[in-house]
Tab-separated table of C-alpha atoms in Angstrom:
chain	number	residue	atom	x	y	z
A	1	UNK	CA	-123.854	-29.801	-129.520
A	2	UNK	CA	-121.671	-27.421	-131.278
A	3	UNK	CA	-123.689	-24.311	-129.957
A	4	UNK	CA	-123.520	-25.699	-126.612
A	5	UNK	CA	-119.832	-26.310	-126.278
A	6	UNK	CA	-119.002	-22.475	-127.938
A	7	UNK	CA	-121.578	-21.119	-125.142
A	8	UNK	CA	-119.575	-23.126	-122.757
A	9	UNK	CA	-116.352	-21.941	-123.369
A	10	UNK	CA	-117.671	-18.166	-124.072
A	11	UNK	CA	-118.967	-18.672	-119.851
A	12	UNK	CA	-115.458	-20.094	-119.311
A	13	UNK	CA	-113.718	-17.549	-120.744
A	14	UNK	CA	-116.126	-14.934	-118.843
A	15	UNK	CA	-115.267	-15.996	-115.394
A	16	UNK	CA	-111.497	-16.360	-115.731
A	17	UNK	CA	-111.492	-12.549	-117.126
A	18	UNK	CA	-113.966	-11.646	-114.067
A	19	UNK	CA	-111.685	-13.510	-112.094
A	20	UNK	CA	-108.353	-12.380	-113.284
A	21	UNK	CA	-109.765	-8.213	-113.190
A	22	UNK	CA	-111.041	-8.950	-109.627
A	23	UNK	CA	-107.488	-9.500	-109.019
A	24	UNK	CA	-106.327	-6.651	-110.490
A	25	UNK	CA	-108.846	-4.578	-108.595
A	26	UNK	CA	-107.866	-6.281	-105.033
A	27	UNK	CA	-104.119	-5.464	-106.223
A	28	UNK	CA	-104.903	-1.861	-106.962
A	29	UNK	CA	-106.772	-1.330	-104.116
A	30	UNK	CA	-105.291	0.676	-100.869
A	31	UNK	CA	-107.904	-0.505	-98.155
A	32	UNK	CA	-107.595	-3.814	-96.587
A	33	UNK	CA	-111.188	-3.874	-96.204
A	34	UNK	CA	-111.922	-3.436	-99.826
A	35	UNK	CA	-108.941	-5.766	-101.339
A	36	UNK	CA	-110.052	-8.628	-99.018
A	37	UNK	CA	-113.365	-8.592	-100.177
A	38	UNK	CA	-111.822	-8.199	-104.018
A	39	UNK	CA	-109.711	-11.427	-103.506
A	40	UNK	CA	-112.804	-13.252	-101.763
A	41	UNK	CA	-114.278	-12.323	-104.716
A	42	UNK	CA	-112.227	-13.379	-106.955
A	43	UNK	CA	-111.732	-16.929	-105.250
A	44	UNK	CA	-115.326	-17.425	-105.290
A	45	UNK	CA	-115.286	-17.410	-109.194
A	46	UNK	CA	-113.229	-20.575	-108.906
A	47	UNK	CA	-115.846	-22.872	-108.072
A	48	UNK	CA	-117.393	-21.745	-111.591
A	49	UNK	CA	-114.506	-22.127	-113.558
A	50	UNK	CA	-113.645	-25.648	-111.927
A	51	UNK	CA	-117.832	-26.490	-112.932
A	52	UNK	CA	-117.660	-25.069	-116.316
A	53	UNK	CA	-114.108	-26.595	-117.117
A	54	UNK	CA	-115.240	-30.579	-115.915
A	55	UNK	CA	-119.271	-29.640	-118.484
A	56	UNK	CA	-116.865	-28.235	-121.311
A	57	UNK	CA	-114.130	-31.481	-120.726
A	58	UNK	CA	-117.440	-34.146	-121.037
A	59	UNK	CA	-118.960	-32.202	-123.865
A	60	UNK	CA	-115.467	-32.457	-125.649
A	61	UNK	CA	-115.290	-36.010	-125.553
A	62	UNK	CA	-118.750	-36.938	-125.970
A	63	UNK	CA	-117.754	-34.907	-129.495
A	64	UNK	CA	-115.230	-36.502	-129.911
A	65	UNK	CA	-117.315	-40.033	-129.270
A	66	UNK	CA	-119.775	-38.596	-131.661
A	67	UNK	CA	-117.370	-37.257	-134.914
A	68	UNK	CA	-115.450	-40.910	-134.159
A	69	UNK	CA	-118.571	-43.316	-133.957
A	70	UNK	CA	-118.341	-45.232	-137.741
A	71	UNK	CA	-122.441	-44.654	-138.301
B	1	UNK	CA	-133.810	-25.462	-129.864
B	2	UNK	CA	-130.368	-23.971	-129.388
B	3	UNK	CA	-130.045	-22.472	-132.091
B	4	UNK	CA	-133.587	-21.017	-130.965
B	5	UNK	CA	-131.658	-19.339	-127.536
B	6	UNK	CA	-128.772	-18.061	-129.640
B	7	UNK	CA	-131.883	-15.870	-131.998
B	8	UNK	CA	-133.085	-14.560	-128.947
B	9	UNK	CA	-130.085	-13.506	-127.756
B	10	UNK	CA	-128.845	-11.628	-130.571
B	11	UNK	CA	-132.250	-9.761	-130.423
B	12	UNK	CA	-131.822	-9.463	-127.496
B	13	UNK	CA	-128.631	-7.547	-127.891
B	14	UNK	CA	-129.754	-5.974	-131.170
B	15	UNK	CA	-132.570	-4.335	-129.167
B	16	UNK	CA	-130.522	-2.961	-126.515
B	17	UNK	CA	-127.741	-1.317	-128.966
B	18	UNK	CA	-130.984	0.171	-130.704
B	19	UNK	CA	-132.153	1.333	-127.706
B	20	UNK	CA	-128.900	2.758	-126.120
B	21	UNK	CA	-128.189	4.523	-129.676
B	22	UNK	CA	-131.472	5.942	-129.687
B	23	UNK	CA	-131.310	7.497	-125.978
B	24	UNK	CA	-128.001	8.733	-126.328
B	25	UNK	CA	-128.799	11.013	-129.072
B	26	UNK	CA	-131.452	12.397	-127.688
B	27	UNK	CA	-129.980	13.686	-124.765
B	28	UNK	CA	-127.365	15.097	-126.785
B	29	UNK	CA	-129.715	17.308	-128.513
B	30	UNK	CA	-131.527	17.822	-125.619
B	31	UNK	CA	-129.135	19.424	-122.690
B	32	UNK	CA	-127.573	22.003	-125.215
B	33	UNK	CA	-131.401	22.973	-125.156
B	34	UNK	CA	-132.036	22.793	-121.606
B	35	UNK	CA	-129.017	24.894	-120.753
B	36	UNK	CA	-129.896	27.675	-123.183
B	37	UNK	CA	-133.072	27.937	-121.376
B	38	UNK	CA	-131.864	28.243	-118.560
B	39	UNK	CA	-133.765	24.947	-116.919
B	40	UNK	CA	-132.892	24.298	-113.454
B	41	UNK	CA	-129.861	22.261	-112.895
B	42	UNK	CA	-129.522	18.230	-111.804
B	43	UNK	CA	-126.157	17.591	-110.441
B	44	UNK	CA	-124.619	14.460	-110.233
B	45	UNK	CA	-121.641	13.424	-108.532
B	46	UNK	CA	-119.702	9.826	-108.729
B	47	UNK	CA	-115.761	8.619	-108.873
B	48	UNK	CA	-114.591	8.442	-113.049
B	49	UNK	CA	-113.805	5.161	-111.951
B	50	UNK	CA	-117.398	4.159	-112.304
B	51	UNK	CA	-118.059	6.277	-115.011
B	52	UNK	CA	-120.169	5.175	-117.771
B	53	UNK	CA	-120.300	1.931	-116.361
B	54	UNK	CA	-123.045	0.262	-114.211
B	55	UNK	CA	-121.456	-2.215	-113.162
B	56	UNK	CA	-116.989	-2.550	-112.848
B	57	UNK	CA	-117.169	-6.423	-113.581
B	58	UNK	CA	-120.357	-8.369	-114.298
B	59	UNK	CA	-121.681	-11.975	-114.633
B	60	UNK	CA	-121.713	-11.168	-118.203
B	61	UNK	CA	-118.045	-10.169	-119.025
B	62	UNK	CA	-118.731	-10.871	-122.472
B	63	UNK	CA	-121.154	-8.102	-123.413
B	64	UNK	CA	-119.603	-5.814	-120.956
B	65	UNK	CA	-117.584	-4.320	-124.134
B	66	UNK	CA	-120.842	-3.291	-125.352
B	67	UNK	CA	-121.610	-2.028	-121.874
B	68	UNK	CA	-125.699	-2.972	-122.921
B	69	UNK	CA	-127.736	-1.431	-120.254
B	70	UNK	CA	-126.111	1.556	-119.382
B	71	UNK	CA	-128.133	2.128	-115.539
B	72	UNK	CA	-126.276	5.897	-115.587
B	73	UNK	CA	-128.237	6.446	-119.143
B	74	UNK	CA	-131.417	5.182	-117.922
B	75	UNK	CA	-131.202	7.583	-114.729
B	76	UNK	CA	-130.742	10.276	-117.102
B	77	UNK	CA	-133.444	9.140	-118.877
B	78	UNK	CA	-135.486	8.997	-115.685
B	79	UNK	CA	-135.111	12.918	-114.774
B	80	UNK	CA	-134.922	13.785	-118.749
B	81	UNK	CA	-138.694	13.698	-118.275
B	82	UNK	CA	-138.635	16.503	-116.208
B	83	UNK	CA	-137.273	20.184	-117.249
B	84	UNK	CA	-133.524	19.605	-115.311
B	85	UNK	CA	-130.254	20.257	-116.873
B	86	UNK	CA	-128.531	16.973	-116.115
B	87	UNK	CA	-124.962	18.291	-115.165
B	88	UNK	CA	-121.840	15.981	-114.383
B	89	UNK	CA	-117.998	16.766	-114.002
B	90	UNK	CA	-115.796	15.252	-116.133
B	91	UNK	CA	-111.727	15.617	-116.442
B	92	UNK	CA	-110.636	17.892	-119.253
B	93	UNK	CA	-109.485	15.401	-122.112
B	94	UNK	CA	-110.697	12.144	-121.159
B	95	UNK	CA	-112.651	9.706	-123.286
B	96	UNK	CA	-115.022	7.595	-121.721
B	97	UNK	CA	-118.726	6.009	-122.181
B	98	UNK	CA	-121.387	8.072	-122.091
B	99	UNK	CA	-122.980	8.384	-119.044
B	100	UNK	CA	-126.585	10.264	-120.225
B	101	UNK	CA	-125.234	13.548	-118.595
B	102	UNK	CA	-123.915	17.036	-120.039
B	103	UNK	CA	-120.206	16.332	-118.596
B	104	UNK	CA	-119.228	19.898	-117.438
B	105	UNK	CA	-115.107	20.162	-118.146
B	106	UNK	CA	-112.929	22.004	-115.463
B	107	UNK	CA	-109.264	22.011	-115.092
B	108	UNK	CA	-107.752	20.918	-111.989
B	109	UNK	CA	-106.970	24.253	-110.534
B	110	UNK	CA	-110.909	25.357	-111.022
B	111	UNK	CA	-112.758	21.973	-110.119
B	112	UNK	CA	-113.369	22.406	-107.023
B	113	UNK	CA	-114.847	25.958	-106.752
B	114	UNK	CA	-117.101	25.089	-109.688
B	115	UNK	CA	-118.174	21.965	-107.857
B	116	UNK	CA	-119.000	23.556	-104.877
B	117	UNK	CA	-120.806	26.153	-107.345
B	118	UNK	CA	-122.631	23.664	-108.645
B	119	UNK	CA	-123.943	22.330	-105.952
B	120	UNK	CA	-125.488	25.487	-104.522
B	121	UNK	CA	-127.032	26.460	-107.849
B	122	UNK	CA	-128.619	22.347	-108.389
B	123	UNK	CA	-132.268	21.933	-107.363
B	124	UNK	CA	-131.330	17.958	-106.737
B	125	UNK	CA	-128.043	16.643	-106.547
B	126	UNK	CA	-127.558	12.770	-107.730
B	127	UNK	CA	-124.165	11.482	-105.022
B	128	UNK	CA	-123.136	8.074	-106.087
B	129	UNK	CA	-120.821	6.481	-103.247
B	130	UNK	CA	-117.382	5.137	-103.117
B	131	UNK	CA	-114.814	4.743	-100.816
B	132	UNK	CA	-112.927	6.985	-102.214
B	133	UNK	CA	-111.510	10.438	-100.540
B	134	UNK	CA	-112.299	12.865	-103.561
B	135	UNK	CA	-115.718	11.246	-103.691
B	136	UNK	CA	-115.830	11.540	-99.975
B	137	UNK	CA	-114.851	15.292	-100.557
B	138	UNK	CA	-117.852	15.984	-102.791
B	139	UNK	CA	-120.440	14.439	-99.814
B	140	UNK	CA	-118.448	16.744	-97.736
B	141	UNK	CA	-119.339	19.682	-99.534
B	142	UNK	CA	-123.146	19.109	-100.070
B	143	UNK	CA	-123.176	19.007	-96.362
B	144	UNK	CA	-121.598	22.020	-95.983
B	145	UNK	CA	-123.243	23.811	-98.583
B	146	UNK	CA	-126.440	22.790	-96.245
B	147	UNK	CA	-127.654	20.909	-99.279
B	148	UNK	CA	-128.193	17.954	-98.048
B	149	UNK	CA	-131.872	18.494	-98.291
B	150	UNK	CA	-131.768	18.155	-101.915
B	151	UNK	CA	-129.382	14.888	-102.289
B	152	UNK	CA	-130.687	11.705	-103.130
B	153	UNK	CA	-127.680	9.132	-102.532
B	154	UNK	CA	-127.755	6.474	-105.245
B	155	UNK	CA	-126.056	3.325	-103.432
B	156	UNK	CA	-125.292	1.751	-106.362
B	157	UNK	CA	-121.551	0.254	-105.819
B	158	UNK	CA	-120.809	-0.597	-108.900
B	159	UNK	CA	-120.627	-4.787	-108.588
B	160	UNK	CA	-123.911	-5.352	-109.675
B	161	UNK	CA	-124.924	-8.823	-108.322
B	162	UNK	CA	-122.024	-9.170	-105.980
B	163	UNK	CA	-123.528	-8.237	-102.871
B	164	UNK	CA	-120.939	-8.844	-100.290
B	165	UNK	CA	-118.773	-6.470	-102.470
B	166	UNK	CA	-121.207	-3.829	-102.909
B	167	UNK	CA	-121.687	-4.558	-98.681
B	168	UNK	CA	-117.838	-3.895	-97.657
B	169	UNK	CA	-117.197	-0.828	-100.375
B	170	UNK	CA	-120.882	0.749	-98.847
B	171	UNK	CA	-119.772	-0.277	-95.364
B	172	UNK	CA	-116.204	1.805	-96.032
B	173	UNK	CA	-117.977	4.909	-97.617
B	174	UNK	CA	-120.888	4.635	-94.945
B	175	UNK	CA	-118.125	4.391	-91.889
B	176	UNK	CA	-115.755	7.197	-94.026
B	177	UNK	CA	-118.431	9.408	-93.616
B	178	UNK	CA	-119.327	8.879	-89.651
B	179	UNK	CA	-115.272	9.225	-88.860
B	180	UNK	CA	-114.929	12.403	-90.802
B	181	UNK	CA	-118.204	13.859	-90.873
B	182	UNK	CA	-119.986	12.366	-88.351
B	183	UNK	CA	-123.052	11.611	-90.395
B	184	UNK	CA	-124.775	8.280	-89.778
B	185	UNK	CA	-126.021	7.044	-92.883
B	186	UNK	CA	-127.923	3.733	-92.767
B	187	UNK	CA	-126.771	-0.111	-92.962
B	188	UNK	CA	-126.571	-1.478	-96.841
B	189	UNK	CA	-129.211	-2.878	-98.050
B	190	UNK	CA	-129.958	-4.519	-101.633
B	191	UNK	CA	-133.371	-3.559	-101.947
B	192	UNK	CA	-133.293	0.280	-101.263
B	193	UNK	CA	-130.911	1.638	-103.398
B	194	UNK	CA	-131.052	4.921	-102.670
B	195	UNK	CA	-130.728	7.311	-99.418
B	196	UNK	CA	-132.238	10.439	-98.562
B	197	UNK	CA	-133.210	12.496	-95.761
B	198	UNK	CA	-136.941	11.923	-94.978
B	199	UNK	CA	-139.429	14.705	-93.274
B	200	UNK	CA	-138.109	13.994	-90.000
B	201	UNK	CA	-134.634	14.788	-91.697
B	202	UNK	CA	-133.013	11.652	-90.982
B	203	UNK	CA	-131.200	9.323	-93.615
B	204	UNK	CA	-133.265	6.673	-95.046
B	205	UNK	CA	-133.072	4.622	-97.475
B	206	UNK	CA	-135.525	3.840	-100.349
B	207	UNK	CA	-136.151	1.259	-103.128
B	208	UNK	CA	-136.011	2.282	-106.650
B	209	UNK	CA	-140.046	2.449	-106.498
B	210	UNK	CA	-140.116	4.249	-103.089
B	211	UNK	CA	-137.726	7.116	-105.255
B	212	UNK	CA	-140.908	9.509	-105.505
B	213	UNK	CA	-141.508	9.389	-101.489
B	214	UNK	CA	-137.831	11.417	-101.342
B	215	UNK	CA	-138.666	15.174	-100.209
B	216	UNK	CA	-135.988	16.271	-102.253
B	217	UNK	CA	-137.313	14.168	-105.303
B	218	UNK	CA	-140.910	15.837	-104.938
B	219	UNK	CA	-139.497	19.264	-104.078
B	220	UNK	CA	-137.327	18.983	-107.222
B	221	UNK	CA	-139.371	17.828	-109.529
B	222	UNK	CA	-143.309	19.574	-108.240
B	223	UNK	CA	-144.214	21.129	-111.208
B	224	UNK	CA	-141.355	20.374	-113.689
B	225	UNK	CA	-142.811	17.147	-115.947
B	226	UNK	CA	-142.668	18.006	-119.128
């Protein structure tokens, strides 16, 4: 459960750097061409960050539910 | 059964540093050889901005530190085979991964003569794309050193699985080089990484398997494996 949640938030971690250096790239970048295609990029790592934030907020609680639980 | 995944990664990884060590030293001892001997030369040509790096921002961000499968070392590797100085330009003083090639050093005022040099004295010249004018520039002058019989274009953007990004920076480069030089170079595609003039002398591209159909890959390397 343990390994699972670390490998979660490692992924996590992953995109929002991908996401936040796509960014940079699109703001560093000259041709409109090029930077739109950075920032579309970048927006489509959102839709992973969203999914791997909600799998690493259940895993949390169930946890949570598990260190808690009196057996 | 996790903890089974997490073994095989770090093996996984193990392997690969192994492997990258082990390459890398090699060609360090070999192009000092090759050059004394005078073997013929392998140019190749790409932005800094790519340098060392396959790929500028990965699925994997968190072995991209460790930079794990170079794919510039294992083209090196790929002509190493063959008796070719593998030659690439690097800026005087900078510090970056190694890319698998002897990095030539020029200073500003000098580059671009010795490019140009270089690219009438290589038997193949490797051009790796980018929409970038000074990489723009150096596709300029294989065409007018009439050398574009021995360049094999290596369309590898630098976004590895991002292919609409890989599209639009190929698309710039590819419509970059019909404005200014009025070569028509063909459409992107994911499959056939690389682009060459065929025997009709038309630009073409080809997968990474189709590579040995180039005529400037079997001109190069006829009679040169080692």
């Amino acid at each position: 459960m343990l390994l699972v949640i670390i490998m979660n938030l490692i992924s996590l971690i992953a995109f929002i750097s991908k996401r936040s250096k796509l960014l940079q790239l699109a703001a560093n970048t000259e041709n409109t061409e090029e930077k739109n295609a950075f920032l579309r990029s970048a927006d489509g790592q959102i839709w992973k960050i969203v999914l791997f934030g909600i799998a690493l907020f259940i895993e949390l609680i169930l946890l949570l539910m598990i260190t808690s639980s009196p057996h | 059964m996790y903890l089974l995944y997490l073994i095989i990664t770090v093996l996984i990884v193990a392997g690969a540093l192994i492997r990258k060590s082990m390459s890398r030293s090699t060609l360090e001892i070999i192009h000092p050889a090759r050059e004394a001997k005078g073997s013929a030369k392998l140019l190749y040509l790409r932005s800094f901005k790519l340098d060392g790096k396959g790929w500028v921002t990965t699925n994997t961000d968190i072995f991209e530190g460790l930079n794990l499968f170079p794919p510039e070392l294992d083209l090196a590797k790929a002509f190493i085979k063959f008796d070719f100085h593998l030659i690439a330009v690097g800026r005087p003083g900078e510090k970056i991964p190694e890319i698998g090639f002897d990095r030539k050093y020029f200073n500003n005022d000098v580059w671009q003569q010795e490019v140009i040099k270089l690219i009438s004295e290589s038997v193949l010249i490797i051009y790796r794309p980018d929409p970038s004018d000074a990489v723009l520039w150096e596709f300029e002058q294989v065409l007018n050193a009439k050398a574009s019989d021995k360049l094999m274009i290596w369309a590898n953007m630098g976004y590895n699985t991002d292919i609409k990004l890989n599209k639009v920076r190929y698309n710039i480069f590819k419509k970059k080089a019909f404005e200014r030089l009025q070569e028509e170079l063909p459409e992107f595609n994911k499959f056939k990484g690389w682009i060459a003039l065929d025997a009709q002398g038309c630009w073409k591209s080809f997968s990474g398997l189709g590579m040995k159909q180039i005529p400037a890959y079997i001109k190069a390397t006829a009679g040169r494996k080692i």
